[in-house]
Amino acid sequence: AQKVTQAQTEISVVEKEDVTLDCVYETRDTTYYLFWYKQPPSGELVFLIRRNSFDEQNEISGRYSWNFQKSTSSFNFTITASQVVDSAVYFCALSSYNTDKLIFGTGTRLQVFP
Amino acid sequence: EAQVTQNPRYLITVTGKKLTVTCSQNMNHEYMSWYRQDPGLGLRQIYYSMNVEVTDKGDVPEGYKVSRKEKRNFPLILESPSPNQTSLYFCASSTRMNTEAFFGQGTRLTVV
């Protein structure tokens, strides 16, 4: 069975703090894909990143970075120097080559206070 | 502009009254899916479609129907809505299942 666990339900930080959102996944497939999506207060879902299981390189995009570790089945997301505009619910998701489904975690609500 | 369009955005209905939520995409995507979002449960997949005339159940299909007669449209049908189907619904499309998904704006459904 496939599963995505986001154990942090809610995180609150003060602006300029760094924050890491955890994502742990379970799958028996060797070929799979991991995603992060952002849901700001306005409600839409915005794609952030996609990673396949054969690419363990960490990725950095501005203040955002992602740490993919197959050894611990984790795909963590770090925001450096957080800003109020980063306040949102963040979802981690998993799909695999042998299934047609996209499985989401329960999400982590990040609140960044000024 | 590339987009996924859902209608309506908000809907209040009564138990048992059939309803349809429409979803249309203009990106020629093959894969389309429906999700419901509930507090503490994240997004759960209801149905998905790999291509025209090909649909399959997601994790929570009970009480829902879908059809995919054209590539661009993927309506969600609730034949006899019940209060436990009160939720926020999202339609999504992507080139394939494992590529970036584009989501509609969401439909907030209340069944009383």
PDB file of C-alpha atoms in Angstrom, chain A residues 9 33 35 37 39 42-47 50 89 91 94-107, chain B residues 9 31 35 37 40-45 48 50 56-59 88 90 96-105:
ATOM      1  CA  THR A   9      -0.401  19.334  11.503  1.00  0.00           C
ATOM      2  CA  TYR A  33       7.234  10.321  -7.995  1.00  0.00           C
ATOM      3  CA  PHE A  35       5.346  16.172  -5.202  1.00  0.00           C
ATOM      4  CA  TYR A  37       1.762  21.480  -3.510  1.00  0.00           C
ATOM      5  CA  GLN A  39      -2.597  25.837  -0.848  1.00  0.00           C
ATOM      6  CA  SER A  42      -7.280  31.797  -1.217  1.00  0.00           C
ATOM      7  CA  GLY A  43      -7.780  28.047  -1.637  1.00  0.00           C
ATOM      8  CA  GLU A  44      -6.189  27.119  -4.943  1.00  0.00           C
ATOM      9  CA  LEU A  45      -3.608  24.366  -5.189  1.00  0.00           C
ATOM     10  CA  VAL A  46      -0.255  25.307  -6.647  1.00  0.00           C
ATOM     11  CA  PHE A  47       2.395  22.889  -7.827  1.00  0.00           C
ATOM     12  CA  ARG A  50       8.145  16.956  -8.670  1.00  0.00           C
ATOM     13  CA  VAL A  89      -1.222  24.571   3.782  1.00  0.00           C
ATOM     14  CA  PHE A  91       0.738  18.982   0.806  1.00  0.00           C
ATOM     15  CA  LEU A  94       3.115  10.350  -4.059  1.00  0.00           C
ATOM     16  CA  SER A  95       2.412   8.466  -7.265  1.00  0.00           C
ATOM     17  CA  SER A  96       4.083   5.354  -8.565  1.00  0.00           C
ATOM     18  CA  TYR A  97       4.692   3.775 -11.916  1.00  0.00           C
ATOM     19  CA  ASN A  98       2.534   0.752 -11.152  1.00  0.00           C
ATOM     20  CA  THR A  99      -0.553   2.542  -9.913  1.00  0.00           C
ATOM     21  CA  ASP A 100      -2.611   5.265 -11.461  1.00  0.00           C
ATOM     22  CA  LYS A 101      -3.330   7.115  -8.257  1.00  0.00           C
ATOM     23  CA  LEU A 102      -1.921  10.232  -6.680  1.00  0.00           C
ATOM     24  CA  ILE A 103      -1.869   9.941  -2.886  1.00  0.00           C
ATOM     25  CA  PHE A 104      -1.753  13.083  -0.759  1.00  0.00           C
ATOM     26  CA  GLY A 105      -0.679  13.539   2.818  1.00  0.00           C
ATOM     27  CA  THR A 106      -2.961  15.294   5.261  1.00  0.00           C
ATOM     28  CA  GLY A 107      -1.108  18.568   4.871  1.00  0.00           C
TER      29      GLY A 107
ATOM     30  CA  ARG B   9     -17.802  27.318  -7.109  1.00  0.00           C
ATOM     31  CA  TYR B  31      -5.202  12.405 -17.069  1.00  0.00           C
ATOM     32  CA  TYR B  35     -10.499  14.938  -5.114  1.00  0.00           C
ATOM     33  CA  GLN B  37     -10.673  17.857   0.775  1.00  0.00           C
ATOM     34  CA  GLY B  40      -7.576  16.587   8.907  1.00  0.00           C
ATOM     35  CA  LEU B  41      -7.847  14.203   5.962  1.00  0.00           C
ATOM     36  CA  GLY B  42      -6.035  16.089   3.235  1.00  0.00           C
ATOM     37  CA  LEU B  43      -7.044  15.420  -0.351  1.00  0.00           C
ATOM     38  CA  ARG B  44      -8.504  12.073  -1.201  1.00  0.00           C
ATOM     39  CA  GLN B  45      -8.935  10.865  -4.738  1.00  0.00           C
ATOM     40  CA  TYR B  48      -9.617   9.373 -12.115  1.00  0.00           C
ATOM     41  CA  MET B  50      -6.413   8.011 -17.899  1.00  0.00           C
ATOM     42  CA  ASP B  56     -11.415   4.154 -12.486  1.00  0.00           C
ATOM     43  CA  LYS B  57     -12.104   4.417  -8.788  1.00  0.00           C
ATOM     44  CA  GLY B  58      -9.864   6.281  -6.440  1.00  0.00           C
ATOM     45  CA  ASP B  59      -9.834   5.832  -2.690  1.00  0.00           C
ATOM     46  CA  LEU B  88     -14.478  20.937  -0.858  1.00  0.00           C
ATOM     47  CA  PHE B  90     -11.148  19.770  -6.663  1.00  0.00           C
ATOM     48  CA  ARG B  96       0.083  11.915 -17.319  1.00  0.00           C
ATOM     49  CA  MET B  97      -0.589  10.653 -13.827  1.00  0.00           C
ATOM     50  CA  ASN B  98       2.955  11.313 -12.650  1.00  0.00           C
ATOM     51  CA  THR B  99       3.390  14.836 -13.963  1.00  0.00           C
ATOM     52  CA  GLU B 100       2.460  18.207 -12.538  1.00  0.00           C
ATOM     53  CA  ALA B 101      -1.262  18.485 -11.874  1.00  0.00           C
ATOM     54  CA  PHE B 102      -3.255  21.617 -12.587  1.00  0.00           C
ATOM     55  CA  PHE B 103      -6.171  22.127 -10.244  1.00  0.00           C
ATOM     56  CA  GLY B 104      -9.457  23.882 -10.629  1.00  0.00           C
ATOM     57  CA  GLN B 105     -10.525  26.581  -8.183  1.00  0.00           C
TER      58      GLN B 105
END
